[in-house]
Amino acid sequence: MGIANRKELEARRKALHKANENVKTHVRVCSGTGCAALGAFEVYDALVKESKKAGLPVQVELEPCGKEKDPLFVSLTGCQGFCQIGPLVHILPDDILYTGVKVSAVKDIVEKTLAGGQVVEKLLYKNPEDKKRLKGRADIPFYKGQELVALEGCGSVAADSLDSYVASGGFSSLAKALKMDPDQVISEVEKSGLRGRGGGGFPTGRKWRSCVSAEGDERFVICNGDEGDPGAFMDCCIMEGDPYRVIEGMIICAHAVGSSTGFIYVRHEYPRAVERLSLAVKTCEENGLLGKKILGSDLDFDISVARGGGAFVCGESTALMRSIEGSVGEPRAKYVRSVQRGFRDKPTVLNNVETFACVPSIINEGSDWFTSRGTEKSPGTKAFCLVGKVVNTGLIEVPMGTSLRDVVFGMGGGIIDGRPFKAVQTGGPSGGCLGEDHLDLPVDFDALAKAGSMMGSGGMIVMDDRTCMVDVAKYFLKFLMEESCGKCVPCREGVYQLHAMLDKLSRGEGEPQDLEKIQRLGKEIQVSSLCGLGKSAPNPVLSTLKNFREEYEAHVNDKRCPAGVCRDITTFTIDPDKCTGCLVCKKACPPDAISGEKKQVHIIDQDKCTQCGACRLVCKFDAVVTN
Amino acid sequence: MQKTFVVIPRNCTGCRTCELACSMIKGTEGVFARSRINIYKVGDERYMQMTCLQCVEAACVKVCPTEALVRNELTGAIEVDEERCVGCGLCEPACPFGHMHFELNEGVPVKCDLCGGDPTCVKFCPHGALEMK
Amino acid sequence: MYIYIDGKKISAKDGESILEVANRNEIYIPTLCHHEALDDVGACRVCMVEITHKDWGGWRNLVTACLYPVEEGLVISTSSEAVRRSRGTTLDLLMARCPTSDVIRWMAEENGEISVRYEQIDDGSKCIMCSLCVRACERMGCNAIGTVGRGHDKKIAPPFFENPENCIGCGACAAICPTGHIEVNDTRTTREIWDKKFNFVACEGCGEPVLTEEYRDYAIANRDLPADYYTTCSACKKKKLASHFDKVGS
Ligand SMILES: Cc1cc2nc3c(=O)[nH]c(=O)nc-3n(C[C@H](O)[C@H](O)[C@H](O)COP(=O)(O)O)c2cc1C
Ligand code: SF4
Ligand code: FES
Ligand code: FES
């Protein structure tokens, strides 16, 4: 049963709607990576089983299920965002969000909610602020202020079902695009101002147009799903949760630039994304949405799913293309752009997963719709992975221009344990850290860059006052030092030396001229390196040095780590005024360095102390202090 | 007309002035280089001057992977383009006459290049046993 | 087309790199990973030059001369302040990496005074990862060595650090290495390189080494010459030819 043309697509959609018009309740079980790890699949199975046992008219596919009244549709979706408190079960139309659902809780859900129409209070989200239970997404601060474009289907459509995507309006954008002239499609994308979500923020429409004007008998469309940034998982969520949207975006691009071959390059560590995408590609082929004469047009387009080479640098455009070609994934130094000579030296469009995922909505709703959100130079929305010392962590999508404060203290719910906010790191390993004075910065490509950080692919790591900026910079440099392709000298040797100097600082062996030296070396690495990795590798240290210079100076001049992180120059002591003698730290100390009786002030034996900081972490009274 | 390098063995006394001249001119900073011409004793008082024949279909040119051996159209000599040589050294065993010399630590082969058309050995031979005709 | 290098107007052809044009005009630009017969990779970054153009509104940029294709009116500086700083840093970093390499030291001195010094990594390695050896090996068609690993620990080695199966012992890698990093141990009868041992073909006349057996087999298979070319050393070949000439002459 293929979809040969636009008419058949619409017919299919109508049939699906008709078949489901009397579906009254929709249960969406999140099967994103986070929830899956916490047992979402088991919960799903139990839900289906229990519901059947309870005699409910369960339906798991978008197909008519007999004549029963009010069927119950249970589906597995992609990531619903709030992974931290998964597995999530979202029940519509009542907007009930059950969190931390265990198999043992399923019976309750079936009996009370699905059969009985009541809410199971104890499964609702508890707002940490006032301990109140909040019923649905509409009430939960984490979801407030979010606006889903790229993540629209992620968490709502059934991830492995073409029908589910079609029923939600999928491929109507492709149908529309195929009616348009390729040039019109590009113009629309240009007008939307869409900028690449993979890091660089290059205008997507302009990229497509230069590909069209490049000479070549063959053109390629590649989707970058390498997502190498540690802590970032939005592309993963999209590929797993809404694979058809990415494919639709790519087909539209193929039509616009005149390509017949596409690749999706998926990070090595994402087996489920590979699986879901491969299945989606196969389903599209079987249904005539990929292959020859797509939707009855003249467009022929095929997609292959390629597995990544496993290195961070493979996400860099030239390295990625070489990797698909079958060589070692190393960046290639050529002063020609890959839209002119990319994959197999042919004009190639390479875009990020999220970029492609934005395209269907832009074509469907029009560029004005897209530009009506976001900022002037960075229209639209952006997905972020909010992690670190915030209360709420997970996947969010907000309009560009949303302030860091709104993200961290709004959706993020502030800092864990109410500690002071110190910095937020954006842009992945080669991004930068912004402090308190940047909290009101509207998050968009240019504002972040101007502040010395970058958008990157959308990682956002929140840090509290117990994070040492020297340590943070050192951590990222170590990552980059190991992940550098090792080809060019400034990146391979320079980042190593930067790391060595930071290590010196953290051991308290820094000299006054070191800061100057770090800054100079960082700048030279930026201008001299071969690829984007090296050109941005000094960012973590340069941005922290700029925004948190006093902290560096404390390491150098006072041989002191204000955050109490750098072990060699930190001593932990107990403030006798604050200590209540609760014994908690004593029990937590691995080397048994703490002595003291109940209700008496505890003391740390400095000879035994290994500066692990466990005591400070557990002390509820902030009695453990550092120098 | 291109001139040809000619040896006149019957004039050769085996004095080896040619070898010395070659070593000196091809050497650098006072260090003598390997001579591109060698004198072989072939009998009583009979000597043969041996150097590259600049073959028309040269084996060395044929085996070179990087086209580092190129004929100088003006002099007719096959010259080593040191910048293009990768040092595989195959030209040495490939020469059927033994006129290519390659040492790993030198990295590039040495051979007679006719000194750009005016061979030093010819100028120095005291007995008229070498000529450019 | 015309370009300007250090203020001199110079004619250039489409498709040439800045380095090619400079070399042709005997303008010195230091290089470490460039080789005339091999594809450029832009790894060493010492050939950095600064470019600008009258139409670029004052914008200037550092690019590698070996890879940057010339364009009409390009204005190039081979030793501006920015170039010297970039090159100096690169060489400085290399000196820290291979303190024992003379080539690097010499080039650094040439570039100007050495101002900053970095932590020296004295592991005895002289390798600067220019990959000339790998590219030479590739050119020979052997692909016996490559880069292994990534990041700061990247090394030149045979696959899996094992005896390179494809290695024929030609020694081109050692010959081309600018720093002398690759070890070759030759005796009269054997050669050892990359931990692989080779037997030399002994000259039929005097027993002196001619080339490794594997190299001979490679030559017979890949070059269009009779097999008996590879059985005799140059000295014996010459000797034989000399007496042959003598006979023919008299
Ligand atoms: C070291 C390095 C790693 C990169 N990793 C990724 C990645 O994981 N995913 C990605 O989409 N882009 C990555 N990029 C950016 C890509 O090179 C490229 O700019 C991007 O995929 C283009 O798509 P866009 O225009 O849609 O953003 C990386 C760049 C560099 C320099
Ligand atoms: S071994 Fe020598 S030729 Fe090979 S990469 Fe290292 S320095 Fe270059
Ligand atoms: S995986 Fe379920 S909310 Fe992200
Ligand atoms: S010679 Fe140009 S980068 Fe090495």
GROMACS .gro file of C-alpha atoms and ligand atoms in nm, chain A residues 196-199 202 207 224 226-228 312-313 315-317 350-352 355 532-533, ligand 1:
model
   52
  196GLY     CA    1   2.224   2.585   1.090
  197ARG     CA    2   2.154   2.424   1.425
  198GLY     CA    3   2.474   2.219   1.422
  199GLY     CA    4   2.698   2.486   1.556
  202PHE     CA    5   2.528   2.940   0.876
  207LYS     CA    6   2.393   2.712   0.177
  224ASN     CA    7   2.478   1.538   1.036
  226ASP     CA    8   2.704   1.278   1.476
  227GLU     CA    9   2.624   1.481   1.786
  228GLY     CA   10   2.958   1.447   1.953
  312PHE     CA   11   3.413   1.379   1.805
  313VAL     CA   12   3.589   1.530   1.508
  315GLY     CA   13   3.107   1.565   1.317
  316GLU     CA   14   3.316   1.825   1.139
  317SER     CA   15   3.189   1.854   0.785
  350LEU     CA   16   2.542   1.916   0.493
  351ASN     CA   17   2.294   2.011   0.759
  352ASN     CA   18   2.233   1.919   1.114
  355THR     CA   19   1.808   2.203   1.092
  532GLY     CA   20   3.683   2.411   1.341
  533LEU     CA   21   3.787   2.195   1.631
 1011LIG     C1   22   3.495   1.953   1.575
 1011LIG     C2   23   3.359   1.974   1.518
 1011LIG     C3   24   3.256   1.889   1.554
 1011LIG     C4   25   3.131   1.905   1.501
 1011LIG     N1   26   3.033   1.820   1.541
 1011LIG     C5   27   2.910   1.836   1.491
 1011LIG     C6   28   2.806   1.748   1.530
 1011LIG     O1   29   2.826   1.658   1.611
 1011LIG     N2   30   2.683   1.764   1.476
 1011LIG     C7   31   2.657   1.865   1.387
 1011LIG     O2   32   2.544   1.874   1.341
 1011LIG     N3   33   2.752   1.951   1.349
 1011LIG     C8   34   2.879   1.939   1.398
 1011LIG     N4   35   2.976   2.026   1.359
 1011LIG     C9   36   2.942   2.131   1.262
 1011LIG    C10   37   2.950   2.077   1.124
 1011LIG     O3   38   3.083   2.089   1.077
 1011LIG    C11   39   2.863   2.152   1.025
 1011LIG     O4   40   2.893   2.286   1.034
 1011LIG    C12   41   2.716   2.136   1.048
 1011LIG     O5   42   2.681   2.002   1.056
 1011LIG    C13   43   2.642   2.202   0.936
 1011LIG     O6   44   2.505   2.191   0.955
 1011LIG     P1   45   2.414   2.317   0.993
 1011LIG     O7   46   2.448   2.427   0.900
 1011LIG     O8   47   2.277   2.265   0.976
 1011LIG     O9   48   2.445   2.350   1.134
 1011LIG    C14   49   3.104   2.011   1.411
 1011LIG    C15   50   3.206   2.096   1.377
 1011LIG    C16   51   3.332   2.080   1.429
 1011LIG    C17   52   3.438   2.174   1.388
   0.00000   0.00000   0.00000
